[in-house]
Coordinates of C-alpha atoms in Angstrom, one line a residue:
M1 CA 30.0 31.6 190.5
P2 CA 31.1 33.5 187.4
P3 CA 30.6 32.0 183.9
K4 CA 33.4 29.8 182.7
T5 CA 33.9 32.1 179.7
T6 CA 35.0 35.1 181.8
R7 CA 38.7 34.2 182.1
P8 CA 39.3 33.4 178.4
R9 CA 37.5 36.7 177.5
R10 CA 39.7 38.7 179.9
V11 CA 42.8 37.1 178.4
L12 CA 41.6 37.9 174.9
F13 CA 40.8 41.5 175.8
A14 CA 44.2 41.9 177.4
A15 CA 45.9 40.5 174.3
V16 CA 43.9 42.8 172.0
A17 CA 44.7 45.8 174.2
A18 CA 48.4 45.0 174.3
A19 CA 48.5 44.6 170.5
A20 CA 46.7 47.9 170.1
L21 CA 49.1 49.6 172.5
G22 CA 52.0 48.1 170.5
M23 CA 50.6 49.4 167.3
L24 CA 50.1 52.9 168.8
G25 CA 53.7 52.8 170.0
L26 CA 54.9 51.9 166.5
G27 CA 52.8 54.7 165.0
A28 CA 54.1 57.3 167.4
A29 CA 57.7 56.4 167.0
P30 CA 59.6 59.3 165.3
A31 CA 60.8 58.7 161.8
A32 CA 64.5 58.4 161.4
A33 CA 66.1 61.8 161.0
Q34 CA 67.5 62.7 157.6
E35 CA 70.9 64.3 157.5
W36 CA 71.2 66.7 154.5
R37 CA 74.4 68.3 153.2
G38 CA 74.2 71.7 151.6
W39 CA 76.7 73.7 149.4
N40 CA 77.3 77.4 149.4
I41 CA 80.2 79.2 147.7
H42 CA 79.9 82.3 149.9
A43 CA 80.9 82.9 153.5
A44 CA 78.3 82.2 156.2
D45 CA 77.8 86.0 156.9
Y46 CA 77.2 86.8 153.2
P47 CA 73.5 87.5 152.3
N48 CA 73.3 84.1 150.6
G49 CA 74.7 82.3 153.7
I50 CA 72.2 84.2 155.8
G51 CA 69.4 83.1 153.6
M52 CA 70.6 79.4 153.5
D53 CA 70.9 79.3 157.3
A54 CA 67.4 80.7 157.6
F55 CA 66.2 77.9 155.2
T56 CA 67.8 75.2 157.2
R57 CA 66.5 76.6 160.5
I58 CA 62.9 76.8 159.3
V59 CA 63.0 73.3 157.8
G60 CA 64.3 71.9 161.1
E61 CA 61.7 73.7 163.2
R62 CA 58.8 72.6 160.9
T63 CA 59.8 69.0 160.6
N64 CA 60.7 68.7 164.3
N65 CA 64.3 68.0 163.1
R66 CA 63.3 65.0 161.1
I67 CA 65.2 66.8 158.3
R68 CA 68.4 68.1 159.7
M69 CA 70.3 70.3 157.3
R70 CA 73.9 71.5 157.5
T71 CA 75.3 74.0 155.0
F72 CA 79.0 73.8 154.1
H73 CA 79.8 77.5 153.4
S74 CA 82.8 78.9 151.5
A75 CA 82.9 76.2 148.9
Q76 CA 84.0 73.6 151.4
L77 CA 82.6 70.8 149.2
G78 CA 84.2 72.0 146.0
Q79 CA 83.7 74.7 143.4
Q80 CA 80.4 75.3 141.7
D81 CA 80.9 73.0 138.7
E82 CA 81.8 70.2 141.0
A83 CA 78.9 70.9 143.3
I84 CA 76.4 70.9 140.4
Q85 CA 77.6 67.4 139.4
Q86 CA 77.4 66.2 143.0
M87 CA 73.9 67.5 143.3
R88 CA 72.9 65.7 140.1
L89 CA 74.4 62.5 141.6
G90 CA 72.6 63.0 144.9
T91 CA 75.8 63.4 147.1
I92 CA 74.9 67.0 147.8
D93 CA 71.3 67.5 148.9
F94 CA 70.7 71.3 148.5
A95 CA 72.6 74.3 147.3
N96 CA 72.5 77.9 146.2
F97 CA 73.9 78.3 142.7
N98 CA 74.5 81.1 140.3
L99 CA 72.7 80.4 137.0
S100 CA 75.4 81.3 134.5
P101 CA 77.2 77.9 134.8
F102 CA 73.9 76.2 133.8
N103 CA 73.8 77.9 130.4
N104 CA 74.8 74.7 128.5
L105 CA 72.7 72.4 130.7
A106 CA 69.4 74.4 131.0
P107 CA 68.9 76.6 127.9
T108 CA 66.4 79.0 129.5
T109 CA 69.1 80.1 132.0
N110 CA 70.7 81.9 129.0
V111 CA 67.8 84.3 128.9
V112 CA 68.3 85.8 132.4
T113 CA 72.1 86.0 131.7
L114 CA 71.5 88.3 128.7
P115 CA 72.8 91.8 129.1
F116 CA 70.5 94.8 129.7
L117 CA 67.4 92.5 129.9
F118 CA 66.0 93.8 133.2
R119 CA 65.1 97.4 133.8
N120 CA 65.8 97.2 137.5
V121 CA 65.8 94.9 140.5
A122 CA 62.0 94.9 140.8
H123 CA 61.6 93.9 137.2
M124 CA 64.1 91.1 137.6
Q125 CA 62.4 89.8 140.8
A126 CA 59.0 89.8 139.1
A127 CA 60.3 87.9 136.1
I128 CA 62.2 85.3 138.1
D129 CA 59.3 84.8 140.6
G130 CA 57.0 84.4 137.5
P131 CA 57.5 83.3 133.9
A132 CA 61.3 83.2 133.8
G133 CA 61.5 81.2 137.0
E134 CA 58.9 78.7 135.9
A135 CA 60.7 78.1 132.6
I136 CA 64.1 77.7 134.3
A137 CA 62.7 75.4 137.0
A138 CA 61.3 73.1 134.3
D139 CA 64.7 72.9 132.6
L140 CA 66.6 72.3 135.8
E141 CA 64.3 69.5 136.8
K142 CA 65.2 67.7 133.6
I143 CA 68.8 67.5 134.8
G144 CA 68.0 66.4 138.4
I145 CA 67.8 69.7 140.2
I146 CA 64.6 71.0 141.8
A147 CA 64.4 74.9 142.1
L148 CA 62.7 76.1 145.3
S149 CA 63.2 79.8 145.3
W150 CA 65.3 82.6 143.8
Y151 CA 68.0 84.8 145.5
D152 CA 69.3 88.2 144.4
A153 CA 72.9 88.5 143.2
G154 CA 73.0 92.2 142.4
A155 CA 73.4 94.2 139.3
R156 CA 76.9 93.9 137.8
S157 CA 78.7 97.1 136.6
I158 CA 82.0 98.0 135.1
Y159 CA 84.9 99.3 137.2
T160 CA 88.1 100.6 135.7
T161 CA 91.4 102.4 136.2
R162 CA 90.2 105.4 134.1
P163 CA 86.7 106.9 133.7
V164 CA 84.1 105.2 131.5
R165 CA 81.0 107.2 130.6
T166 CA 80.0 105.8 127.2
P167 CA 80.8 102.6 125.3
A168 CA 83.3 104.5 123.3
D169 CA 85.4 105.0 126.4
L170 CA 85.8 101.2 126.6
R171 CA 87.5 100.9 123.2
G172 CA 90.9 99.1 123.6
M173 CA 90.5 98.6 127.3
K174 CA 91.2 95.1 128.7
I175 CA 88.3 94.1 130.8
R176 CA 88.2 90.9 132.9
V177 CA 85.2 88.7 132.3
Q178 CA 84.1 85.3 133.4
T179 CA 85.2 82.3 131.3
S180 CA 82.0 82.3 129.2
D181 CA 81.4 82.8 125.5
L182 CA 78.4 85.0 126.3
W183 CA 80.4 87.3 128.6
I184 CA 83.3 87.5 126.1
D185 CA 80.8 88.5 123.3
L186 CA 79.1 91.0 125.6
M187 CA 82.3 92.9 126.3
R188 CA 83.5 92.6 122.7
N189 CA 80.3 94.2 121.5
L190 CA 80.9 97.1 123.9
G191 CA 84.2 97.7 122.2
A192 CA 86.5 96.4 124.9
N193 CA 89.0 93.6 124.8
P194 CA 87.5 90.8 127.0
T195 CA 90.1 89.1 129.1
P196 CA 89.0 85.9 130.9
L197 CA 90.8 85.5 134.2
P198 CA 90.1 83.6 137.5
F199 CA 88.4 85.9 139.9
G200 CA 91.3 85.5 142.4
E201 CA 93.7 87.1 140.0
V202 CA 91.8 90.3 139.3
F203 CA 93.3 92.4 142.1
T204 CA 97.0 91.8 141.1
S205 CA 96.1 92.0 137.4
L206 CA 94.5 95.5 137.9
Q207 CA 97.5 96.5 140.1
S208 CA 100.1 95.4 137.5
G209 CA 98.2 96.8 134.4
V210 CA 97.5 93.4 132.9
I211 CA 93.9 94.5 132.8
D212 CA 92.2 97.9 132.8
G213 CA 89.1 96.9 134.6
A214 CA 86.6 94.3 135.5
E215 CA 82.8 94.0 136.2
N216 CA 80.9 92.9 139.2
N217 CA 78.4 94.0 141.9
W218 CA 79.0 96.4 144.8
P219 CA 79.7 93.8 147.5
S220 CA 82.2 92.0 145.4
Y221 CA 83.9 95.2 144.3
E222 CA 84.2 96.3 148.0
S223 CA 84.9 93.0 149.7
T224 CA 87.8 92.1 147.4
R225 CA 89.2 95.6 147.7
H226 CA 89.3 96.0 143.9
F227 CA 88.3 99.6 144.6
E228 CA 91.8 100.3 145.8
V229 CA 93.3 99.7 142.3
A230 CA 90.2 100.5 140.1
R231 CA 89.0 103.8 141.3
F232 CA 86.1 104.4 138.8
Y233 CA 82.8 102.6 139.1
S234 CA 80.4 103.1 136.1
T235 CA 76.8 101.9 136.9
T236 CA 76.2 100.1 133.7
E237 CA 74.2 97.5 135.5
H238 CA 74.5 95.4 132.4
S239 CA 73.6 92.1 134.1
N240 CA 71.4 91.1 137.0
V241 CA 71.5 87.3 137.1
P242 CA 69.5 85.8 139.9
E243 CA 70.5 82.7 141.8
V244 CA 68.6 79.5 142.7
L245 CA 68.1 77.7 146.0
A246 CA 67.6 74.1 145.0
V247 CA 67.5 70.5 146.2
S248 CA 68.6 67.3 144.6
A249 CA 65.9 65.5 142.6
Q250 CA 66.9 62.3 144.3
R251 CA 66.2 63.7 147.8
W252 CA 63.0 65.4 146.5
G253 CA 61.7 62.1 145.1
R254 CA 61.8 60.5 148.6
L255 CA 59.9 63.3 150.3
S256 CA 56.2 63.2 151.3
P257 CA 53.9 65.9 149.8
A258 CA 53.7 67.5 153.2
D259 CA 57.5 67.8 153.5
R260 CA 57.8 69.2 150.0
T261 CA 55.4 71.9 151.0
I262 CA 57.5 72.7 154.1
L263 CA 60.6 72.9 152.0
R264 CA 59.1 75.2 149.3
E265 CA 57.6 77.5 151.9
A266 CA 60.9 77.6 153.9
A267 CA 62.8 78.4 150.7
Q268 CA 60.5 81.2 149.8
E269 CA 60.8 82.7 153.3
S270 CA 64.6 82.4 153.1
A271 CA 64.5 84.2 149.7
R272 CA 62.8 87.2 151.4
I273 CA 65.4 87.2 154.1
Q274 CA 68.3 86.9 151.6
R275 CA 66.9 89.7 149.4
A276 CA 66.6 92.1 152.3
A277 CA 70.1 91.2 153.5
W278 CA 71.4 91.7 149.9
A279 CA 69.9 95.2 149.6
E280 CA 71.5 96.2 152.9
R281 CA 74.9 94.8 151.9
E282 CA 74.8 96.7 148.6
R283 CA 74.0 99.9 150.4
V284 CA 76.8 99.4 152.9
S285 CA 79.4 98.4 150.3
R286 CA 78.6 101.4 148.1
E287 CA 79.0 103.8 151.1
R288 CA 82.3 102.2 152.0
V289 CA 83.9 102.6 148.6
V290 CA 82.5 106.1 148.2
A291 CA 84.0 107.1 151.5
A292 CA 87.3 105.6 150.3
G293 CA 87.3 108.1 147.4
V294 CA 86.0 106.0 144.5
T295 CA 84.4 108.0 141.7
V296 CA 80.9 106.7 140.9
I297 CA 79.8 107.5 137.3
E298 CA 76.0 107.2 137.1
I299 CA 74.9 105.8 133.8
T300 CA 71.3 107.0 133.6
D301 CA 70.6 106.2 129.9
R302 CA 71.6 102.7 129.1
S303 CA 69.9 102.6 125.7
P304 CA 73.2 103.3 123.8
W305 CA 74.8 100.4 125.6
A306 CA 71.8 98.0 125.1
A307 CA 71.7 98.8 121.4
L308 CA 75.1 97.2 121.0
M309 CA 73.8 93.9 122.3
E310 CA 71.6 92.8 119.3
P311 CA 74.3 90.4 118.1
V312 CA 74.5 88.8 121.5
Y313 CA 70.7 88.3 121.6
A314 CA 70.8 86.9 118.0
K315 CA 73.4 84.4 119.0
Y316 CA 72.1 83.3 122.4
A317 CA 68.4 83.7 122.3
S318 CA 67.4 83.1 118.7
E319 CA 65.7 79.8 119.4
A320 CA 61.9 80.3 119.3
R321 CA 61.3 79.3 123.0
L322 CA 64.0 81.6 124.3
A323 CA 63.1 84.5 122.1
A324 CA 59.4 84.2 123.3
L325 CA 60.6 84.3 126.9
V326 CA 62.7 87.4 126.2
R327 CA 59.7 89.1 124.7
Q328 CA 57.5 88.1 127.7
I329 CA 60.0 89.5 130.2
R330 CA 60.4 92.7 128.2
E331 CA 56.7 93.3 128.0
M332 CA 56.1 92.8 131.7
P333 CA 54.8 96.0 133.4

């Protein structure tokens, strides 16, 4: 006859096993999926859209879709100034931003906006992946934006309705610029008459003679068909402002260290994809406008142009911290 304690022990063991299984079940349950909204001003097939879609895909794969991201391309969630505010409030979770609109919010962004700062694309990428990026990321974090990686946005050059080979050729010409004090001062110091206009008005303004030229990168010049009314492209490459892929600090604060690592690595991989796509897009755009009969004026010596920018540097990078960063970037090999 079995001992009297056998049945109670069996009941106890069964209860413990059931509780353990219940705890295992709770531990194995998938965490609730997070739905993230992303902002992008460009179309989905633009290099930046390609990079952002790669970012969202990689994050989804590596989190088993615990973090599900959707990018709203073509400024569906508003223009950039609106999107910046939404990200700071936490209603947009991630975005790709141009750095120029941050000039008044994050002082170090003024440095990479300065004209003729970078020698070439490789120099810009080394700076933004190094000291410049670190300084800007620290400033952005103070306003609620976490920088994860840096995208290319191309070198901007001047295109006009008549040839421009030297700064003297710009005298008296009305050149469209962004609505920015720095850009107005840049063009004024080159001898031109800076004319702030919305980007969407550039084509008709060139066509009607309201302006004599504008400035932008190869893909923008080609995709907007500005080359049809401004047939001379001078490779001044006066500006090469990178862009940031970032997330809201509010979202970032709720992530585990492991998920933060996943996002940073995914963002850096997406930057490599975006940069390669950008280089290819530039090549194709240049070939298209040349085939359409545009005259490309190669500016091989930019020192006479850069020499005219001393007042701009004095005005926008005289503060000790900014001046030190400018020196550091210029001294990079």
